[in-house]
XYZ file of C-alpha atoms in Angstrom:
180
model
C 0.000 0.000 0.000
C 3.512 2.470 0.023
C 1.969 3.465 -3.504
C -1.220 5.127 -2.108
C -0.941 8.507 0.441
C -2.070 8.554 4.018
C -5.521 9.762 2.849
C -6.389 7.032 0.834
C -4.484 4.431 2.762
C -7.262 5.649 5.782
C -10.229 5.512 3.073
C -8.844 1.726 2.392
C -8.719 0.701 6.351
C -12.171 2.499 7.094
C -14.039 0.660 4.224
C -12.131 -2.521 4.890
C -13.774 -2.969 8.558
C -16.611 -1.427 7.853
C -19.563 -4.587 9.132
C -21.131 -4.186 5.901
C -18.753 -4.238 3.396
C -18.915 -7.749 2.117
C -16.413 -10.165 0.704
C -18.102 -10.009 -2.485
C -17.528 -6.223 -2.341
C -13.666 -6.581 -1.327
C -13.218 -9.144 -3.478
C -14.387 -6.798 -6.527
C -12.683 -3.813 -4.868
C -9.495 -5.573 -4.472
C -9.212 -6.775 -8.072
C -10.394 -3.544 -9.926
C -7.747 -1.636 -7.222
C -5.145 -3.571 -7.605
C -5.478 -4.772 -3.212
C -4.108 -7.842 -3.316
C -4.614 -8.270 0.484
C -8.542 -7.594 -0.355
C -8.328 -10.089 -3.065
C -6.988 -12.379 -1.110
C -8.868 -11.954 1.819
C -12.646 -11.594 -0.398
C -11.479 -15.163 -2.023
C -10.993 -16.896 0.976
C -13.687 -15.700 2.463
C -16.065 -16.654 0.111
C -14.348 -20.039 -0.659
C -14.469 -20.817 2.566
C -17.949 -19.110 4.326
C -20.234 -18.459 1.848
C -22.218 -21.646 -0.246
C -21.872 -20.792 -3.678
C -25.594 -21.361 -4.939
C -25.811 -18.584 -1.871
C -24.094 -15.984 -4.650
C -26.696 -13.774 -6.720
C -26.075 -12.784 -10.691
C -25.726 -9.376 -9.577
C -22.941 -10.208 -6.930
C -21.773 -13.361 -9.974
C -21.244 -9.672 -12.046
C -19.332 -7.975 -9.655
C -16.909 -10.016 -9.306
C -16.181 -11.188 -12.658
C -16.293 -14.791 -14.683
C -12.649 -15.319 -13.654
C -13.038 -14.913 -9.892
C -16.148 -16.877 -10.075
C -14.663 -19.961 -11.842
C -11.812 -19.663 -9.417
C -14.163 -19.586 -6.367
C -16.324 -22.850 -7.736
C -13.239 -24.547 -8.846
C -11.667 -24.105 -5.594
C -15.215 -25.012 -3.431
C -14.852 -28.089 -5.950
C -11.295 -29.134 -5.316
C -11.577 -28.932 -2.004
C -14.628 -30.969 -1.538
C -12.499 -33.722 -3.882
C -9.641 -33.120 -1.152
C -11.637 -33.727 1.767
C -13.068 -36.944 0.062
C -10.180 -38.362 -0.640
C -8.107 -37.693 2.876
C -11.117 -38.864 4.266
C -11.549 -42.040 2.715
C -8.193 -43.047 2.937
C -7.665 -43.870 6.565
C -3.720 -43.772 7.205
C -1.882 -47.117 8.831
C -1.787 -46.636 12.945
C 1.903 -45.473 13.797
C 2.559 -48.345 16.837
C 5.531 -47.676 18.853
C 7.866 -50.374 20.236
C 6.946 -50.316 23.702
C 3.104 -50.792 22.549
C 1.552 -54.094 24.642
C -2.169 -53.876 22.711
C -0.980 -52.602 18.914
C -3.927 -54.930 17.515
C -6.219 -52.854 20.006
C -4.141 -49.907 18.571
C -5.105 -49.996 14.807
C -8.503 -50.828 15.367
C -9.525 -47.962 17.934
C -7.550 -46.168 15.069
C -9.788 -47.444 11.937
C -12.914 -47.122 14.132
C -11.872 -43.592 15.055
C -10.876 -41.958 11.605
C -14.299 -43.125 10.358
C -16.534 -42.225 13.197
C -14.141 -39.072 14.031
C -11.813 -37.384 11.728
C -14.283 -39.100 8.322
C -17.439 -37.364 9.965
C -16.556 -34.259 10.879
C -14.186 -33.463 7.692
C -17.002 -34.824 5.108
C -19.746 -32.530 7.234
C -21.579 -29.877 4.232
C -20.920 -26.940 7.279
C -17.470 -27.918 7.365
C -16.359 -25.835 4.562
C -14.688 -23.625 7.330
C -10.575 -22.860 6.050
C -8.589 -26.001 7.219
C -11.421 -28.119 8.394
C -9.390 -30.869 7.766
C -6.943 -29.486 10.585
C -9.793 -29.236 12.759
C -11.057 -32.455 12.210
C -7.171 -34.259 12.833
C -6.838 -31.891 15.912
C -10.056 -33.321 17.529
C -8.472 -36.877 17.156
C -5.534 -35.436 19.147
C -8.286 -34.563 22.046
C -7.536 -36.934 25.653
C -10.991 -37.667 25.166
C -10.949 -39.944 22.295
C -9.495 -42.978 21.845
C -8.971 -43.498 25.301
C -8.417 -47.542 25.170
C -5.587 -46.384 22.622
C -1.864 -46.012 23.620
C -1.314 -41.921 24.015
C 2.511 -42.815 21.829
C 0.479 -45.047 19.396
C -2.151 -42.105 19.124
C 0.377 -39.104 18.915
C 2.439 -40.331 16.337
C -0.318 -41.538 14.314
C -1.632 -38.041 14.288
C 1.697 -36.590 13.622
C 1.940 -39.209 10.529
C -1.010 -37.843 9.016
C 0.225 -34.217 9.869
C 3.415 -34.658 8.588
C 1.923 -36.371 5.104
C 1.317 -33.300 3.255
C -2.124 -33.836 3.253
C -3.258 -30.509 5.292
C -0.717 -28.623 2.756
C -2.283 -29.581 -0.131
C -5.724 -28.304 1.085
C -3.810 -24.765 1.479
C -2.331 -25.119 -1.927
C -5.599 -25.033 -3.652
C -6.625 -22.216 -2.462
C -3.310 -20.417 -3.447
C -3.420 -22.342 -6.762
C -7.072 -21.151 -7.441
C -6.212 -17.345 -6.091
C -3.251 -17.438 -9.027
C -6.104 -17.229 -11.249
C -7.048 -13.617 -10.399
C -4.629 -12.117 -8.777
């Protein structure tokens, strides 16, 4: 923003938090502006908050055929993502000093289907990094209690450390590329 003076660089921060001023609004703002922090912010936003059959022509107009094919591509994408970390339930991580890792990998199975499956496949789940969410609730001392808290922490850490939560943020950058 060193390109626009202190009056307009105020104008910019008052209409940015301004309750009413929509992510369809900043979104269009942003990309006829050249704001690439209200591009960025407008996409994500309405990837991530707002159901896309929710969108009117008039707001469809506003912000453009290329930043609403990125938005429903994205929404898309990321409903494929979610299906297919879901569906794939990762191997139990059992650690050496284990005594039940049978017990292990099935409170594991029965957990990632019951647990991480329902909450990351949920239609309100479209939330940014539900999939993070979902993992993180494995992690809680609540769950899984019969299971070994080693067994259980590096099986979440596994599925952390598979790339599979940076992927979900790729898309979105991916898709943003597209009109910013």
């Amino acid at each position: 923003m060193d390109r626009f003076s202190n009056t307009e660089q105020n104008a910019i921060h008052n209409l940015d938090i301004l309750p009413t001023f929509s992510s369809v609004q900043r979104l269009h703002h942003g990309i006829h502006n050249d704001l690439s922090d209200w591009v960025a912010r407008g996409f994500r936003e309405l990837v991530h908050s707002r159901p896309i059959d929710e969108l009117t022509m008039q707001e469809v107009e506003l912000i453009g055929l290329p930043a609403y094919f990125a938005i429903t591509r994205a929404k898309h994408r990321l409903f494929e993502h979610r299906l297919l970390v879901s569906f794939w339930t990762p191997e139990v991580v059992t650690v050496a000093a284990c005594k039940r890792p049978r017990t292990c990998e099935e409170i594991w199975q029965r957990e990632w289907w019951s647990g991480f499956a329902k909450r990351a496949l949920q239609p309100d789940s479209d939330t940014e990094f539900s999939l993070e969410t979902a993992l993180n609730a494995l992690d809680a001392p609540e769950l899984m209690v019969a299971m070994c808290v080693e067994c259980k922490k590096e099986s979440v850490l596994a599925v952390k450390q598979s790339g599979c939560l940076a992927d979900y943020r790729a898309i979105i950058e991916e898709e943003l590329s597209l009109i910013s």
